[in-house]
């Protein structure tokens, strides 16, 4: 085909007046002009913004922040204020880093493990060395549940997590956390690896975690099982634990995904709560003395966790089951249901929660000890090791604002939860009949959150 | 998914007063030719063109997680507010959709899942193609500038207009800065402000079968050229050739389409659309182009 | 009785995994619903962290979804 003369090409473009063109050509030309005319200014603006990005701008790219402030209040007991902040940065090479910090300020009344008595009781505060004198002691009236009203603690924790892709379908996660409070320091390291199969429909993950804790109780560590009135104290104690977690996640259908996790952990060392005591009662039910608790120096736990998440249009739900058992003979079942309704403008949702929890008592748990037999080597009256069931009712409302293609927008949320523990009441000795020996725990949690 | 090509510009002197700046963008070899011997200035102009091409490529890339297109695809069934440039592109796509009677459709990209044009004879099953049809159709988008709602299952594909648009955008940017004769060529779609005084730009259009051997030489004085063709993307079964231009209403290639169409117009966007529309007319491509009274070159 | 029920539920879950790990699933372009926040393993990490801390300090069980370690002296 002969090349047309240079003039020909130029002519062809210039000498086709709009009037001679068919409607299609005219329309197309008009559409092209509209595209190229209006797009000019704004494309230039965005280009300038990109090239003028400062160091700070580059640092903040791919960063998202999640923060929350929670207020927790137990009826007649502990209350806490807990601010939390979590910063996540995604890098263009697929890696991501997460830094988080938590602060806990607790105060109020904490149960000390002793049993309600028909007589008033006096206890020493943790730093106290005698049961007499107003300083460093506290009293509890007749028929009152024994709690230390001067409980207070401040805790700070920081954690870091680094996720890095190892291969197209494999990624690794490394994490570290440090937590410190008045009488307790904890350091944790964890590592896990995850791999995708079946066109990313199946994910297998395996992780291990190692925790090291150091306790320095106020007033010294009581000798386990010793007589409370002797104030036999020793120095700092430690405990450490290892955990392994194996998980499978499977996409079931376009609307349903399931997750199954197996985990096992083993802790050894000083596992007591240094501030908990057990009441020693005589046959009639009068308190004759107290001893410090004494738990085993080893604990192994195993658990299975199954969660199903499903979503259709504006409704989604997550249902999870967990079964745990340990070598202290505690068994627990947890069922949690979390449906979510996204409102019609898709920027708001309401998410109620219902959770039901039940645990059996540790084999060495006893609400009190009898003075007619020797104090067992292993015993504890800590109600958290006892048999109880708990329910949680919660509701969350979240609202997303300001989302556009360049800005993620932010989400404000508010969450309220009611938590109640109901204990299995023990068979009370004669003199204690009619007393609420293990009163229920009632607590409320209110949280506001802000993500951006 | 294609590996990302390195973003670098190579400078090549071509003759005494001509500099070429070469780079890769939109998975194609690209080039800026400027009539100048000032290599420093030429490199700066090359960077201007390449940066604009990469900007548009990244913004509308299907493969990048941080592209605007990925953001749209991650937020289906939500009313999204789009920027001015994307609004203009969507309005343009809508106009093309209407002007072509529905043959040009930027929601037809999902057909690539069942069609692989690798020169073999593996055609997809009719059922597989039919399964995708409910998710194709520009009119199914809830588009009211500047808000878009992309229904579940649908995808947007700016591949059919992106390259030509980038040529025109780069042209506008360069024209504001350079009065010397230049030619922008992004993978075969090109535009020039004017030809060098001694001779017009000599452009070769690649012949579909003999890749690398230009069979059509054009002398370009001014304006834009866009080429649509199947040089490497087709299927052949029982002697019938299936080009890669698919009819969005049936999900099958348009029969009888020419192997390659080159169109000249004042803007690359316009030229590219005319070339694409011609191919969509299949056997009626030549008739269509004649009726548009546009300068074209057809290769059967 | 309750444990029997839960054991059955787990077996059901395990059965689903065993039976269908390779035949279950969706194509890459059908992952739109799965990308929603409510479908993520930990879409609201702060809510879960605050809840987990509460349950860790009041109950004898912890973890399941992730590592059980408390890292605090509240239990």
JSON list of C-alpha atoms in Angstrom, two decimals, chain A residues 179-376:
[
{"chain": "A", "resi": 179, "resn": "UNK", "atom": "CA", "xyz": [3.41, -5.05, 80.02]},
{"chain": "A", "resi": 180, "resn": "UNK", "atom": "CA", "xyz": [4.25, -3.50, 83.35]},
{"chain": "A", "resi": 181, "resn": "UNK", "atom": "CA", "xyz": [2.42, -2.63, 86.49]},
{"chain": "A", "resi": 182, "resn": "UNK", "atom": "CA", "xyz": [3.23, -1.96, 90.10]},
{"chain": "A", "resi": 183, "resn": "UNK", "atom": "CA", "xyz": [3.86, -5.58, 91.01]},
{"chain": "A", "resi": 184, "resn": "UNK", "atom": "CA", "xyz": [4.07, -7.43, 87.73]},
{"chain": "A", "resi": 185, "resn": "UNK", "atom": "CA", "xyz": [6.08, -7.37, 84.52]},
{"chain": "A", "resi": 186, "resn": "UNK", "atom": "CA", "xyz": [5.40, -9.52, 81.51]},
{"chain": "A", "resi": 187, "resn": "UNK", "atom": "CA", "xyz": [7.26, -10.01, 78.24]},
{"chain": "A", "resi": 188, "resn": "UNK", "atom": "CA", "xyz": [5.89, -12.02, 75.34]},
{"chain": "A", "resi": 189, "resn": "UNK", "atom": "CA", "xyz": [7.33, -13.06, 71.99]},
{"chain": "A", "resi": 190, "resn": "UNK", "atom": "CA", "xyz": [5.35, -14.77, 69.27]},
{"chain": "A", "resi": 191, "resn": "UNK", "atom": "CA", "xyz": [5.89, -16.02, 65.75]},
{"chain": "A", "resi": 192, "resn": "UNK", "atom": "CA", "xyz": [3.50, -17.56, 63.28]},
{"chain": "A", "resi": 193, "resn": "UNK", "atom": "CA", "xyz": [3.40, -18.57, 59.67]},
{"chain": "A", "resi": 194, "resn": "UNK", "atom": "CA", "xyz": [0.43, -18.89, 57.34]},
{"chain": "A", "resi": 195, "resn": "UNK", "atom": "CA", "xyz": [0.07, -20.53, 53.92]},
{"chain": "A", "resi": 196, "resn": "UNK", "atom": "CA", "xyz": [-2.78, -20.42, 51.40]},
{"chain": "A", "resi": 197, "resn": "UNK", "atom": "CA", "xyz": [-3.99, -23.40, 49.33]},
{"chain": "A", "resi": 198, "resn": "UNK", "atom": "CA", "xyz": [-6.76, -24.11, 46.85]},
{"chain": "A", "resi": 199, "resn": "UNK", "atom": "CA", "xyz": [-6.77, -20.69, 45.15]},
{"chain": "A", "resi": 200, "resn": "UNK", "atom": "CA", "xyz": [-6.57, -19.07, 48.60]},
{"chain": "A", "resi": 201, "resn": "UNK", "atom": "CA", "xyz": [-9.72, -20.83, 49.74]},
{"chain": "A", "resi": 202, "resn": "UNK", "atom": "CA", "xyz": [-7.87, -22.68, 52.49]},
{"chain": "A", "resi": 203, "resn": "UNK", "atom": "CA", "xyz": [-5.36, -21.11, 54.84]},
{"chain": "A", "resi": 204, "resn": "UNK", "atom": "CA", "xyz": [-3.25, -23.09, 57.26]},
{"chain": "A", "resi": 205, "resn": "UNK", "atom": "CA", "xyz": [-1.47, -21.29, 60.05]},
{"chain": "A", "resi": 206, "resn": "UNK", "atom": "CA", "xyz": [0.83, -22.29, 62.85]},
{"chain": "A", "resi": 207, "resn": "UNK", "atom": "CA", "xyz": [2.19, -20.14, 65.62]},
{"chain": "A", "resi": 208, "resn": "UNK", "atom": "CA", "xyz": [4.11, -20.32, 68.87]},
{"chain": "A", "resi": 209, "resn": "UNK", "atom": "CA", "xyz": [4.27, -17.88, 71.71]},
{"chain": "A", "resi": 210, "resn": "UNK", "atom": "CA", "xyz": [6.49, -17.58, 74.74]},
{"chain": "A", "resi": 211, "resn": "UNK", "atom": "CA", "xyz": [5.66, -15.52, 77.81]},
{"chain": "A", "resi": 212, "resn": "UNK", "atom": "CA", "xyz": [7.85, -14.65, 80.75]},
{"chain": "A", "resi": 213, "resn": "UNK", "atom": "CA", "xyz": [6.37, -12.98, 83.82]},
{"chain": "A", "resi": 214, "resn": "UNK", "atom": "CA", "xyz": [7.93, -11.61, 86.97]},
{"chain": "A", "resi": 215, "resn": "UNK", "atom": "CA", "xyz": [5.91, -10.89, 90.07]},
{"chain": "A", "resi": 216, "resn": "UNK", "atom": "CA", "xyz": [7.01, -8.57, 92.84]},
{"chain": "A", "resi": 217, "resn": "UNK", "atom": "CA", "xyz": [3.90, -8.43, 95.06]},
{"chain": "A", "resi": 218, "resn": "UNK", "atom": "CA", "xyz": [3.38, -5.45, 97.30]},
{"chain": "A", "resi": 219, "resn": "UNK", "atom": "CA", "xyz": [4.64, -6.44, 100.74]},
{"chain": "A", "resi": 220, "resn": "UNK", "atom": "CA", "xyz": [6.51, -9.46, 99.41]},
{"chain": "A", "resi": 221, "resn": "UNK", "atom": "CA", "xyz": [5.33, -12.85, 98.13]},
{"chain": "A", "resi": 222, "resn": "UNK", "atom": "CA", "xyz": [3.52, -14.85, 100.81]},
{"chain": "A", "resi": 223, "resn": "UNK", "atom": "CA", "xyz": [4.70, -18.40, 101.36]},
{"chain": "A", "resi": 224, "resn": "UNK", "atom": "CA", "xyz": [2.08, -20.52, 99.61]},
{"chain": "A", "resi": 225, "resn": "UNK", "atom": "CA", "xyz": [-0.37, -22.21, 101.95]},
{"chain": "A", "resi": 226, "resn": "UNK", "atom": "CA", "xyz": [1.06, -20.45, 105.00]},
{"chain": "A", "resi": 227, "resn": "UNK", "atom": "CA", "xyz": [-0.96, -19.06, 107.87]},
{"chain": "A", "resi": 228, "resn": "UNK", "atom": "CA", "xyz": [-2.13, -15.57, 107.02]},
{"chain": "A", "resi": 229, "resn": "UNK", "atom": "CA", "xyz": [-1.46, -14.16, 110.50]},
{"chain": "A", "resi": 230, "resn": "UNK", "atom": "CA", "xyz": [2.22, -15.13, 110.35]},
{"chain": "A", "resi": 231, "resn": "UNK", "atom": "CA", "xyz": [2.96, -12.78, 107.45]},
{"chain": "A", "resi": 232, "resn": "UNK", "atom": "CA", "xyz": [5.66, -15.04, 106.11]},
{"chain": "A", "resi": 233, "resn": "UNK", "atom": "CA", "xyz": [6.88, -13.28, 103.01]},
{"chain": "A", "resi": 234, "resn": "UNK", "atom": "CA", "xyz": [9.57, -14.09, 100.49]},
{"chain": "A", "resi": 235, "resn": "UNK", "atom": "CA", "xyz": [11.00, -12.37, 97.44]},
{"chain": "A", "resi": 236, "resn": "UNK", "atom": "CA", "xyz": [10.00, -12.02, 93.80]},
{"chain": "A", "resi": 237, "resn": "UNK", "atom": "CA", "xyz": [8.69, -14.92, 91.76]},
{"chain": "A", "resi": 238, "resn": "UNK", "atom": "CA", "xyz": [8.55, -15.78, 88.10]},
{"chain": "A", "resi": 239, "resn": "UNK", "atom": "CA", "xyz": [6.48, -17.90, 85.75]},
{"chain": "A", "resi": 240, "resn": "UNK", "atom": "CA", "xyz": [6.76, -18.69, 82.09]},
{"chain": "A", "resi": 241, "resn": "UNK", "atom": "CA", "xyz": [4.62, -20.28, 79.47]},
{"chain": "A", "resi": 242, "resn": "UNK", "atom": "CA", "xyz": [4.70, -21.64, 75.96]},
{"chain": "A", "resi": 243, "resn": "UNK", "atom": "CA", "xyz": [1.74, -21.83, 73.60]},
{"chain": "A", "resi": 244, "resn": "UNK", "atom": "CA", "xyz": [1.19, -23.36, 70.20]},
{"chain": "A", "resi": 245, "resn": "UNK", "atom": "CA", "xyz": [-1.71, -22.53, 67.90]},
{"chain": "A", "resi": 246, "resn": "UNK", "atom": "CA", "xyz": [-2.75, -24.43, 64.76]},
{"chain": "A", "resi": 247, "resn": "UNK", "atom": "CA", "xyz": [-5.46, -22.93, 62.61]},
{"chain": "A", "resi": 248, "resn": "UNK", "atom": "CA", "xyz": [-7.37, -23.67, 59.44]},
{"chain": "A", "resi": 249, "resn": "UNK", "atom": "CA", "xyz": [-9.54, -21.16, 57.66]},
{"chain": "A", "resi": 250, "resn": "UNK", "atom": "CA", "xyz": [-11.79, -22.38, 54.87]},
{"chain": "A", "resi": 251, "resn": "UNK", "atom": "CA", "xyz": [-13.92, -20.40, 52.45]},
{"chain": "A", "resi": 252, "resn": "UNK", "atom": "CA", "xyz": [-17.14, -22.43, 52.30]},
{"chain": "A", "resi": 253, "resn": "UNK", "atom": "CA", "xyz": [-19.18, -20.37, 49.84]},
{"chain": "A", "resi": 254, "resn": "UNK", "atom": "CA", "xyz": [-19.19, -16.85, 48.52]},
{"chain": "A", "resi": 255, "resn": "UNK", "atom": "CA", "xyz": [-21.03, -15.79, 51.67]},
{"chain": "A", "resi": 256, "resn": "UNK", "atom": "CA", "xyz": [-19.57, -18.08, 54.34]},
{"chain": "A", "resi": 257, "resn": "UNK", "atom": "CA", "xyz": [-16.13, -18.61, 55.80]},
{"chain": "A", "resi": 258, "resn": "UNK", "atom": "CA", "xyz": [-15.18, -20.92, 58.67]},
{"chain": "A", "resi": 259, "resn": "UNK", "atom": "CA", "xyz": [-12.21, -20.91, 61.01]},
{"chain": "A", "resi": 260, "resn": "UNK", "atom": "CA", "xyz": [-11.04, -23.77, 63.25]},
{"chain": "A", "resi": 261, "resn": "UNK", "atom": "CA", "xyz": [-8.19, -23.36, 65.74]},
{"chain": "A", "resi": 262, "resn": "UNK", "atom": "CA", "xyz": [-6.49, -25.82, 68.05]},
{"chain": "A", "resi": 263, "resn": "UNK", "atom": "CA", "xyz": [-4.32, -24.43, 70.80]},
{"chain": "A", "resi": 264, "resn": "UNK", "atom": "CA", "xyz": [-2.35, -25.77, 73.70]},
{"chain": "A", "resi": 265, "resn": "UNK", "atom": "CA", "xyz": [-0.37, -23.98, 76.35]},
{"chain": "A", "resi": 266, "resn": "UNK", "atom": "CA", "xyz": [1.72, -24.83, 79.33]},
{"chain": "A", "resi": 267, "resn": "UNK", "atom": "CA", "xyz": [2.66, -22.50, 82.15]},
{"chain": "A", "resi": 268, "resn": "UNK", "atom": "CA", "xyz": [5.03, -23.26, 85.00]},
{"chain": "A", "resi": 269, "resn": "UNK", "atom": "CA", "xyz": [6.44, -21.39, 87.92]},
{"chain": "A", "resi": 270, "resn": "UNK", "atom": "CA", "xyz": [4.64, -19.27, 90.47]},
{"chain": "A", "resi": 271, "resn": "UNK", "atom": "CA", "xyz": [0.98, -19.51, 89.40]},
{"chain": "A", "resi": 272, "resn": "UNK", "atom": "CA", "xyz": [-0.66, -18.22, 92.62]},
{"chain": "A", "resi": 273, "resn": "UNK", "atom": "CA", "xyz": [-2.45, -14.96, 93.09]},
{"chain": "A", "resi": 274, "resn": "UNK", "atom": "CA", "xyz": [-0.27, -13.56, 95.92]},
{"chain": "A", "resi": 275, "resn": "UNK", "atom": "CA", "xyz": [-3.12, -11.56, 97.43]},
{"chain": "A", "resi": 276, "resn": "UNK", "atom": "CA", "xyz": [-5.70, -14.32, 97.67]},
{"chain": "A", "resi": 277, "resn": "UNK", "atom": "CA", "xyz": [-6.47, -16.12, 100.89]},
{"chain": "A", "resi": 278, "resn": "UNK", "atom": "CA", "xyz": [-8.86, -18.87, 101.93]},
{"chain": "A", "resi": 279, "resn": "UNK", "atom": "CA", "xyz": [-10.99, -18.84, 105.08]},
{"chain": "A", "resi": 280, "resn": "UNK", "atom": "CA", "xyz": [-10.63, -21.69, 107.57]},
{"chain": "A", "resi": 281, "resn": "UNK", "atom": "CA", "xyz": [-13.95, -22.50, 109.21]},
{"chain": "A", "resi": 282, "resn": "UNK", "atom": "CA", "xyz": [-14.90, -24.60, 112.19]},
{"chain": "A", "resi": 283, "resn": "UNK", "atom": "CA", "xyz": [-17.75, -27.09, 112.09]},
{"chain": "A", "resi": 284, "resn": "UNK", "atom": "CA", "xyz": [-20.29, -24.43, 112.95]},
{"chain": "A", "resi": 285, "resn": "UNK", "atom": "CA", "xyz": [-19.14, -22.17, 110.13]},
{"chain": "A", "resi": 286, "resn": "UNK", "atom": "CA", "xyz": [-17.26, -19.56, 112.13]},
{"chain": "A", "resi": 287, "resn": "UNK", "atom": "CA", "xyz": [-14.06, -18.28, 110.59]},
{"chain": "A", "resi": 288, "resn": "UNK", "atom": "CA", "xyz": [-11.08, -19.32, 112.71]},
{"chain": "A", "resi": 289, "resn": "UNK", "atom": "CA", "xyz": [-8.27, -18.11, 110.48]},
{"chain": "A", "resi": 290, "resn": "UNK", "atom": "CA", "xyz": [-6.99, -17.75, 106.94]},
{"chain": "A", "resi": 291, "resn": "UNK", "atom": "CA", "xyz": [-4.27, -19.27, 104.80]},
{"chain": "A", "resi": 292, "resn": "UNK", "atom": "CA", "xyz": [-2.67, -18.02, 101.62]},
{"chain": "A", "resi": 293, "resn": "UNK", "atom": "CA", "xyz": [-3.68, -19.97, 98.56]},
{"chain": "A", "resi": 294, "resn": "UNK", "atom": "CA", "xyz": [-1.41, -22.57, 97.02]},
{"chain": "A", "resi": 295, "resn": "UNK", "atom": "CA", "xyz": [-1.90, -23.61, 93.40]},
{"chain": "A", "resi": 296, "resn": "UNK", "atom": "CA", "xyz": [0.07, -26.20, 91.45]},
{"chain": "A", "resi": 297, "resn": "UNK", "atom": "CA", "xyz": [3.28, -24.97, 89.85]},
{"chain": "A", "resi": 298, "resn": "UNK", "atom": "CA", "xyz": [2.25, -26.15, 86.43]},
{"chain": "A", "resi": 299, "resn": "UNK", "atom": "CA", "xyz": [-0.81, -25.76, 84.25]},
{"chain": "A", "resi": 300, "resn": "UNK", "atom": "CA", "xyz": [-1.52, -27.24, 80.79]},
{"chain": "A", "resi": 301, "resn": "UNK", "atom": "CA", "xyz": [-4.51, -26.18, 78.73]},
{"chain": "A", "resi": 302, "resn": "UNK", "atom": "CA", "xyz": [-5.99, -27.31, 75.42]},
{"chain": "A", "resi": 303, "resn": "UNK", "atom": "CA", "xyz": [-8.74, -25.65, 73.50]},
{"chain": "A", "resi": 304, "resn": "UNK", "atom": "CA", "xyz": [-10.68, -25.90, 70.24]},
{"chain": "A", "resi": 305, "resn": "UNK", "atom": "CA", "xyz": [-12.24, -22.83, 68.68]},
{"chain": "A", "resi": 306, "resn": "UNK", "atom": "CA", "xyz": [-14.66, -22.78, 65.76]},
{"chain": "A", "resi": 307, "resn": "UNK", "atom": "CA", "xyz": [-16.07, -19.66, 64.19]},
{"chain": "A", "resi": 308, "resn": "UNK", "atom": "CA", "xyz": [-18.42, -19.30, 61.25]},
{"chain": "A", "resi": 309, "resn": "UNK", "atom": "CA", "xyz": [-18.86, -15.94, 59.58]},
{"chain": "A", "resi": 310, "resn": "UNK", "atom": "CA", "xyz": [-21.49, -15.29, 56.96]},
{"chain": "A", "resi": 311, "resn": "UNK", "atom": "CA", "xyz": [-22.88, -12.24, 55.17]},
{"chain": "A", "resi": 312, "resn": "UNK", "atom": "CA", "xyz": [-25.72, -11.46, 52.77]},
{"chain": "A", "resi": 313, "resn": "UNK", "atom": "CA", "xyz": [-26.61, -7.99, 51.55]},
{"chain": "A", "resi": 314, "resn": "UNK", "atom": "CA", "xyz": [-26.84, -5.85, 54.66]},
{"chain": "A", "resi": 315, "resn": "UNK", "atom": "CA", "xyz": [-26.82, -8.60, 57.24]},
{"chain": "A", "resi": 316, "resn": "UNK", "atom": "CA", "xyz": [-23.85, -10.56, 58.55]},
{"chain": "A", "resi": 317, "resn": "UNK", "atom": "CA", "xyz": [-23.26, -12.79, 61.55]},
{"chain": "A", "resi": 318, "resn": "UNK", "atom": "CA", "xyz": [-20.38, -14.49, 63.35]},
{"chain": "A", "resi": 319, "resn": "UNK", "atom": "CA", "xyz": [-21.02, -17.51, 65.57]},
{"chain": "A", "resi": 320, "resn": "UNK", "atom": "CA", "xyz": [-18.18, -18.98, 67.60]},
{"chain": "A", "resi": 321, "resn": "UNK", "atom": "CA", "xyz": [-17.78, -21.97, 69.89]},
{"chain": "A", "resi": 322, "resn": "UNK", "atom": "CA", "xyz": [-14.86, -22.69, 72.16]},
{"chain": "A", "resi": 323, "resn": "UNK", "atom": "CA", "xyz": [-14.15, -25.67, 74.34]},
{"chain": "A", "resi": 324, "resn": "UNK", "atom": "CA", "xyz": [-11.28, -25.63, 76.83]},
{"chain": "A", "resi": 325, "resn": "UNK", "atom": "CA", "xyz": [-9.90, -28.15, 79.27]},
{"chain": "A", "resi": 326, "resn": "UNK", "atom": "CA", "xyz": [-6.84, -28.12, 81.46]},
{"chain": "A", "resi": 327, "resn": "UNK", "atom": "CA", "xyz": [-4.98, -30.31, 83.92]},
{"chain": "A", "resi": 328, "resn": "UNK", "atom": "CA", "xyz": [-6.55, -28.49, 86.84]},
{"chain": "A", "resi": 329, "resn": "UNK", "atom": "CA", "xyz": [-9.77, -30.24, 85.74]},
{"chain": "A", "resi": 330, "resn": "UNK", "atom": "CA", "xyz": [-11.38, -27.01, 84.62]},
{"chain": "A", "resi": 331, "resn": "UNK", "atom": "CA", "xyz": [-13.62, -27.37, 81.57]},
{"chain": "A", "resi": 332, "resn": "UNK", "atom": "CA", "xyz": [-15.26, -24.48, 79.86]},
{"chain": "A", "resi": 333, "resn": "UNK", "atom": "CA", "xyz": [-17.70, -23.90, 77.00]},
{"chain": "A", "resi": 334, "resn": "UNK", "atom": "CA", "xyz": [-18.11, -20.57, 75.29]},
{"chain": "A", "resi": 335, "resn": "UNK", "atom": "CA", "xyz": [-20.71, -19.65, 72.70]},
{"chain": "A", "resi": 336, "resn": "UNK", "atom": "CA", "xyz": [-20.72, -16.19, 71.15]},
{"chain": "A", "resi": 337, "resn": "UNK", "atom": "CA", "xyz": [-23.11, -14.77, 68.60]},
{"chain": "A", "resi": 338, "resn": "UNK", "atom": "CA", "xyz": [-22.49, -11.49, 66.85]},
{"chain": "A", "resi": 339, "resn": "UNK", "atom": "CA", "xyz": [-24.96, -10.41, 64.15]},
{"chain": "A", "resi": 340, "resn": "UNK", "atom": "CA", "xyz": [-24.49, -7.14, 62.32]},
{"chain": "A", "resi": 341, "resn": "UNK", "atom": "CA", "xyz": [-27.04, -5.02, 60.49]},
{"chain": "A", "resi": 342, "resn": "UNK", "atom": "CA", "xyz": [-25.65, -2.44, 58.08]},
{"chain": "A", "resi": 343, "resn": "UNK", "atom": "CA", "xyz": [-28.10, 0.42, 57.73]},
{"chain": "A", "resi": 344, "resn": "UNK", "atom": "CA", "xyz": [-29.37, 1.43, 54.31]},
{"chain": "A", "resi": 345, "resn": "UNK", "atom": "CA", "xyz": [-26.84, 4.18, 53.62]},
{"chain": "A", "resi": 346, "resn": "UNK", "atom": "CA", "xyz": [-24.09, 1.63, 54.27]},
{"chain": "A", "resi": 347, "resn": "UNK", "atom": "CA", "xyz": [-22.10, 4.00, 56.47]},
{"chain": "A", "resi": 348, "resn": "UNK", "atom": "CA", "xyz": [-23.61, 2.85, 59.76]},
{"chain": "A", "resi": 349, "resn": "UNK", "atom": "CA", "xyz": [-24.12, -0.47, 61.41]},
{"chain": "A", "resi": 350, "resn": "UNK", "atom": "CA", "xyz": [-25.57, -1.94, 64.57]},
{"chain": "A", "resi": 351, "resn": "UNK", "atom": "CA", "xyz": [-23.97, -5.03, 66.05]},
{"chain": "A", "resi": 352, "resn": "UNK", "atom": "CA", "xyz": [-25.44, -6.74, 69.12]},
{"chain": "A", "resi": 353, "resn": "UNK", "atom": "CA", "xyz": [-23.49, -9.45, 70.95]},
{"chain": "A", "resi": 354, "resn": "UNK", "atom": "CA", "xyz": [-24.65, -12.37, 73.03]},
{"chain": "A", "resi": 355, "resn": "UNK", "atom": "CA", "xyz": [-22.12, -14.57, 74.82]},
{"chain": "A", "resi": 356, "resn": "UNK", "atom": "CA", "xyz": [-22.68, -17.47, 77.07]},
{"chain": "A", "resi": 357, "resn": "UNK", "atom": "CA", "xyz": [-19.86, -18.97, 79.14]},
{"chain": "A", "resi": 358, "resn": "UNK", "atom": "CA", "xyz": [-19.74, -21.85, 81.57]},
{"chain": "A", "resi": 359, "resn": "UNK", "atom": "CA", "xyz": [-16.84, -23.32, 83.50]},
{"chain": "A", "resi": 360, "resn": "UNK", "atom": "CA", "xyz": [-16.40, -26.13, 85.97]},
{"chain": "A", "resi": 361, "resn": "UNK", "atom": "CA", "xyz": [-14.29, -25.69, 89.09]},
{"chain": "A", "resi": 362, "resn": "UNK", "atom": "CA", "xyz": [-10.63, -26.57, 89.36]},
{"chain": "A", "resi": 363, "resn": "UNK", "atom": "CA", "xyz": [-10.21, -29.76, 91.35]},
{"chain": "A", "resi": 364, "resn": "UNK", "atom": "CA", "xyz": [-8.37, -27.89, 94.11]},
{"chain": "A", "resi": 365, "resn": "UNK", "atom": "CA", "xyz": [-10.90, -25.07, 94.30]},
{"chain": "A", "resi": 366, "resn": "UNK", "atom": "CA", "xyz": [-12.75, -24.84, 97.55]},
{"chain": "A", "resi": 367, "resn": "UNK", "atom": "CA", "xyz": [-14.86, -21.91, 98.81]},
{"chain": "A", "resi": 368, "resn": "UNK", "atom": "CA", "xyz": [-13.38, -22.46, 102.26]},
{"chain": "A", "resi": 369, "resn": "UNK", "atom": "CA", "xyz": [-11.20, -24.85, 104.26]},
{"chain": "A", "resi": 370, "resn": "UNK", "atom": "CA", "xyz": [-12.23, -26.86, 107.27]},
{"chain": "A", "resi": 371, "resn": "UNK", "atom": "CA", "xyz": [-10.18, -26.70, 110.47]},
{"chain": "A", "resi": 372, "resn": "UNK", "atom": "CA", "xyz": [-10.98, -30.32, 111.22]},
{"chain": "A", "resi": 373, "resn": "UNK", "atom": "CA", "xyz": [-8.48, -31.56, 108.66]},
{"chain": "A", "resi": 374, "resn": "UNK", "atom": "CA", "xyz": [-5.04, -30.51, 107.61]},
{"chain": "A", "resi": 375, "resn": "UNK", "atom": "CA", "xyz": [-4.81, -27.71, 105.06]},
{"chain": "A", "resi": 376, "resn": "UNK", "atom": "CA", "xyz": [-4.39, -29.41, 101.66]}
]
